[in-house]
Amino acid sequence: MEILGASLRICVADIETAIPFYERLAGGTAQRFERGGVQVAAIGSFLLMSGPEAELEILRKVTATIAVKDVDEVHQLLTGLGAHILVEPVPTPVGRNLLAMHPDGSIFEYVDQHA
């Protein structure tokens, strides 16, 4: 498995206020989308999230988002290494993702850009 990059997940109370700061910090423009009632802005290595507290409580448990070439390959590798797949690969606005709990209890999101 080749890791292409990782995003830092940040839950914010007001995404509109947070976006200009992170755009200037990262030197880029936010890519925005909504998922499950949560507003998301991807800016460089930062993934800002804002929404209902019940949803954010779950999202805060995910350590990081890791970009990979192929989620199916990662699924197979993680399963073989004893990780617990919490959410099987599903489509997202930009590809597919899965959620996995590593044997140490850490939870990670893995994403690819396959359509």
PDB file of C-alpha atoms in Angstrom:
ATOM      1  CA  MET A   1       0.000   0.000   0.000  1.00  0.00           C
ATOM      2  CA  GLU A   2       1.330   3.402  -0.947  1.00  0.00           C
ATOM      3  CA  ILE A   3       0.196   6.350   1.174  1.00  0.00           C
ATOM      4  CA  LEU A   4      -0.248   9.372  -1.089  1.00  0.00           C
ATOM      5  CA  GLY A   5      -0.866  11.862   1.718  1.00  0.00           C
ATOM      6  CA  ALA A   6      -2.757  12.517   4.916  1.00  0.00           C
ATOM      7  CA  SER A   7      -5.205  15.199   6.006  1.00  0.00           C
ATOM      8  CA  LEU A   8      -5.541  16.677   9.454  1.00  0.00           C
ATOM      9  CA  ARG A   9      -9.161  16.551  10.563  1.00  0.00           C
ATOM     10  CA  ILE A  10     -10.348  19.673  12.388  1.00  0.00           C
ATOM     11  CA  CYS A  11     -13.858  20.124  13.771  1.00  0.00           C
ATOM     12  CA  VAL A  12     -14.815  23.807  13.891  1.00  0.00           C
ATOM     13  CA  ALA A  13     -17.840  25.622  15.267  1.00  0.00           C
ATOM     14  CA  ASP A  14     -18.085  28.053  12.328  1.00  0.00           C
ATOM     15  CA  ILE A  15     -16.675  26.804   9.044  1.00  0.00           C
ATOM     16  CA  GLU A  16     -17.213  30.144   7.278  1.00  0.00           C
ATOM     17  CA  THR A  17     -14.984  31.896   9.820  1.00  0.00           C
ATOM     18  CA  ALA A  18     -12.351  29.137   9.769  1.00  0.00           C
ATOM     19  CA  ILE A  19     -11.985  28.818   5.985  1.00  0.00           C
ATOM     20  CA  PRO A  20     -10.211  32.156   5.294  1.00  0.00           C
ATOM     21  CA  PHE A  21      -7.612  31.423   7.998  1.00  0.00           C
ATOM     22  CA  TYR A  22      -6.798  27.963   6.603  1.00  0.00           C
ATOM     23  CA  GLU A  23      -6.828  29.201   2.992  1.00  0.00           C
ATOM     24  CA  ARG A  24      -4.179  31.782   3.868  1.00  0.00           C
ATOM     25  CA  LEU A  25      -2.233  29.300   6.004  1.00  0.00           C
ATOM     26  CA  ALA A  26      -2.218  26.562   3.336  1.00  0.00           C
ATOM     27  CA  GLY A  27      -2.047  28.920   0.353  1.00  0.00           C
ATOM     28  CA  GLY A  28      -5.021  27.351  -1.389  1.00  0.00           C
ATOM     29  CA  THR A  29      -8.745  27.548  -2.000  1.00  0.00           C
ATOM     30  CA  ALA A  30     -11.262  25.445  -0.090  1.00  0.00           C
ATOM     31  CA  GLN A  31     -12.999  22.602  -1.893  1.00  0.00           C
ATOM     32  CA  ARG A  32     -16.393  22.369  -0.204  1.00  0.00           C
ATOM     33  CA  PHE A  33     -18.935  19.602   0.054  1.00  0.00           C
ATOM     34  CA  GLU A  34     -21.537  18.276   2.457  1.00  0.00           C
ATOM     35  CA  ARG A  35     -21.810  14.759   3.787  1.00  0.00           C
ATOM     36  CA  GLY A  36     -24.420  13.529   6.248  1.00  0.00           C
ATOM     37  CA  GLY A  37     -25.363  17.043   7.360  1.00  0.00           C
ATOM     38  CA  VAL A  38     -21.718  18.004   7.962  1.00  0.00           C
ATOM     39  CA  GLN A  39     -20.161  20.863   6.001  1.00  0.00           C
ATOM     40  CA  VAL A  40     -16.642  19.949   4.851  1.00  0.00           C
ATOM     41  CA  ALA A  41     -13.866  22.115   3.425  1.00  0.00           C
ATOM     42  CA  ALA A  42     -10.648  20.551   2.130  1.00  0.00           C
ATOM     43  CA  ILE A  43      -7.767  23.035   2.061  1.00  0.00           C
ATOM     44  CA  GLY A  44      -4.303  21.659   1.432  1.00  0.00           C
ATOM     45  CA  SER A  45      -3.635  19.131   4.194  1.00  0.00           C
ATOM     46  CA  PHE A  46      -6.517  20.398   6.344  1.00  0.00           C
ATOM     47  CA  LEU A  47     -10.009  18.911   6.386  1.00  0.00           C
ATOM     48  CA  LEU A  48     -12.386  21.265   8.213  1.00  0.00           C
ATOM     49  CA  MET A  49     -15.728  19.914   9.404  1.00  0.00           C
ATOM     50  CA  SER A  50     -18.698  21.681  10.963  1.00  0.00           C
ATOM     51  CA  GLY A  51     -22.192  20.464  11.739  1.00  0.00           C
ATOM     52  CA  PRO A  52     -24.439  18.837  14.306  1.00  0.00           C
ATOM     53  CA  GLU A  53     -22.595  17.899  17.494  1.00  0.00           C
ATOM     54  CA  ALA A  54     -23.784  14.274  17.306  1.00  0.00           C
ATOM     55  CA  GLU A  55     -22.080  13.920  13.905  1.00  0.00           C
ATOM     56  CA  LEU A  56     -18.923  15.752  14.980  1.00  0.00           C
ATOM     57  CA  GLU A  57     -18.616  13.521  18.043  1.00  0.00           C
ATOM     58  CA  ILE A  58     -18.234  10.542  15.726  1.00  0.00           C
ATOM     59  CA  LEU A  59     -15.856  12.368  13.364  1.00  0.00           C
ATOM     60  CA  ARG A  60     -13.568  13.400  16.225  1.00  0.00           C
ATOM     61  CA  LYS A  61     -12.797   9.730  16.840  1.00  0.00           C
ATOM     62  CA  VAL A  62     -11.089   9.438  13.442  1.00  0.00           C
ATOM     63  CA  THR A  63      -7.367  10.150  13.838  1.00  0.00           C
ATOM     64  CA  ALA A  64      -6.655  11.166  10.228  1.00  0.00           C
ATOM     65  CA  THR A  65      -7.711  10.764   6.627  1.00  0.00           C
ATOM     66  CA  ILE A  66      -5.151   8.871   4.540  1.00  0.00           C
ATOM     67  CA  ALA A  67      -5.114   9.125   0.741  1.00  0.00           C
ATOM     68  CA  VAL A  68      -4.273   5.880  -1.058  1.00  0.00           C
ATOM     69  CA  LYS A  69      -4.315   4.636  -4.641  1.00  0.00           C
ATOM     70  CA  ASP A  70      -6.929   1.931  -4.119  1.00  0.00           C
ATOM     71  CA  VAL A  71      -9.285   1.478  -1.170  1.00  0.00           C
ATOM     72  CA  ASP A  72      -9.944  -2.149  -2.136  1.00  0.00           C
ATOM     73  CA  GLU A  73      -6.227  -2.946  -1.857  1.00  0.00           C
ATOM     74  CA  VAL A  74      -6.100  -1.229   1.546  1.00  0.00           C
ATOM     75  CA  HIS A  75      -9.198  -3.119   2.684  1.00  0.00           C
ATOM     76  CA  GLN A  76      -7.509  -6.420   1.891  1.00  0.00           C
ATOM     77  CA  LEU A  77      -4.247  -5.408   3.583  1.00  0.00           C
ATOM     78  CA  LEU A  78      -5.933  -4.053   6.718  1.00  0.00           C
ATOM     79  CA  THR A  79      -8.078  -7.148   7.088  1.00  0.00           C
ATOM     80  CA  GLY A  80      -4.987  -9.347   6.760  1.00  0.00           C
ATOM     81  CA  LEU A  81      -3.224  -7.305   9.444  1.00  0.00           C
ATOM     82  CA  GLY A  82      -6.080  -7.737  11.920  1.00  0.00           C
ATOM     83  CA  ALA A  83      -7.736  -4.327  11.588  1.00  0.00           C
ATOM     84  CA  HIS A  84     -11.500  -4.102  12.115  1.00  0.00           C
ATOM     85  CA  ILE A  85     -13.323  -2.547   9.157  1.00  0.00           C
ATOM     86  CA  LEU A  86     -15.955  -0.222  10.632  1.00  0.00           C
ATOM     87  CA  VAL A  87     -17.360   1.016   7.312  1.00  0.00           C
ATOM     88  CA  GLU A  88     -16.841  -0.982   4.123  1.00  0.00           C
ATOM     89  CA  PRO A  89     -15.756   0.947   0.991  1.00  0.00           C
ATOM     90  CA  VAL A  90     -18.439   3.416  -0.069  1.00  0.00           C
ATOM     91  CA  PRO A  91     -18.607   6.118  -2.757  1.00  0.00           C
ATOM     92  CA  THR A  92     -17.853   9.732  -1.797  1.00  0.00           C
ATOM     93  CA  PRO A  93     -18.061  12.960  -3.831  1.00  0.00           C
ATOM     94  CA  VAL A  94     -14.433  12.440  -4.957  1.00  0.00           C
ATOM     95  CA  GLY A  95     -13.896   8.654  -4.911  1.00  0.00           C
ATOM     96  CA  ARG A  96     -14.358   5.983  -2.262  1.00  0.00           C
ATOM     97  CA  ASN A  97     -13.543   5.627   1.414  1.00  0.00           C
ATOM     98  CA  LEU A  98     -13.544   3.161   4.266  1.00  0.00           C
ATOM     99  CA  LEU A  99     -13.159   3.449   8.031  1.00  0.00           C
ATOM    100  CA  ALA A 100     -10.933   1.041   9.902  1.00  0.00           C
ATOM    101  CA  MET A 101      -9.922   0.512  13.506  1.00  0.00           C
ATOM    102  CA  HIS A 102      -6.317  -0.565  13.802  1.00  0.00           C
ATOM    103  CA  PRO A 103      -5.438  -3.265  16.366  1.00  0.00           C
ATOM    104  CA  ASP A 104      -4.284  -0.508  18.783  1.00  0.00           C
ATOM    105  CA  GLY A 105      -7.753   1.099  18.706  1.00  0.00           C
ATOM    106  CA  SER A 106      -6.871   4.047  16.442  1.00  0.00           C
ATOM    107  CA  ILE A 107      -9.496   4.820  13.801  1.00  0.00           C
ATOM    108  CA  PHE A 108      -8.497   6.023  10.327  1.00  0.00           C
ATOM    109  CA  GLU A 109     -10.365   6.957   7.181  1.00  0.00           C
ATOM    110  CA  TYR A 110      -8.767   5.732   3.938  1.00  0.00           C
ATOM    111  CA  VAL A 111      -9.765   7.434   0.672  1.00  0.00           C
ATOM    112  CA  ASP A 112      -9.012   6.994  -3.008  1.00  0.00           C
ATOM    113  CA  GLN A 113     -10.040   8.936  -6.089  1.00  0.00           C
ATOM    114  CA  HIS A 114     -11.592   6.098  -8.053  1.00  0.00           C
ATOM    115  CA  ALA A 115     -14.920   7.019  -9.601  1.00  0.00           C
TER     116      ALA A 115
END
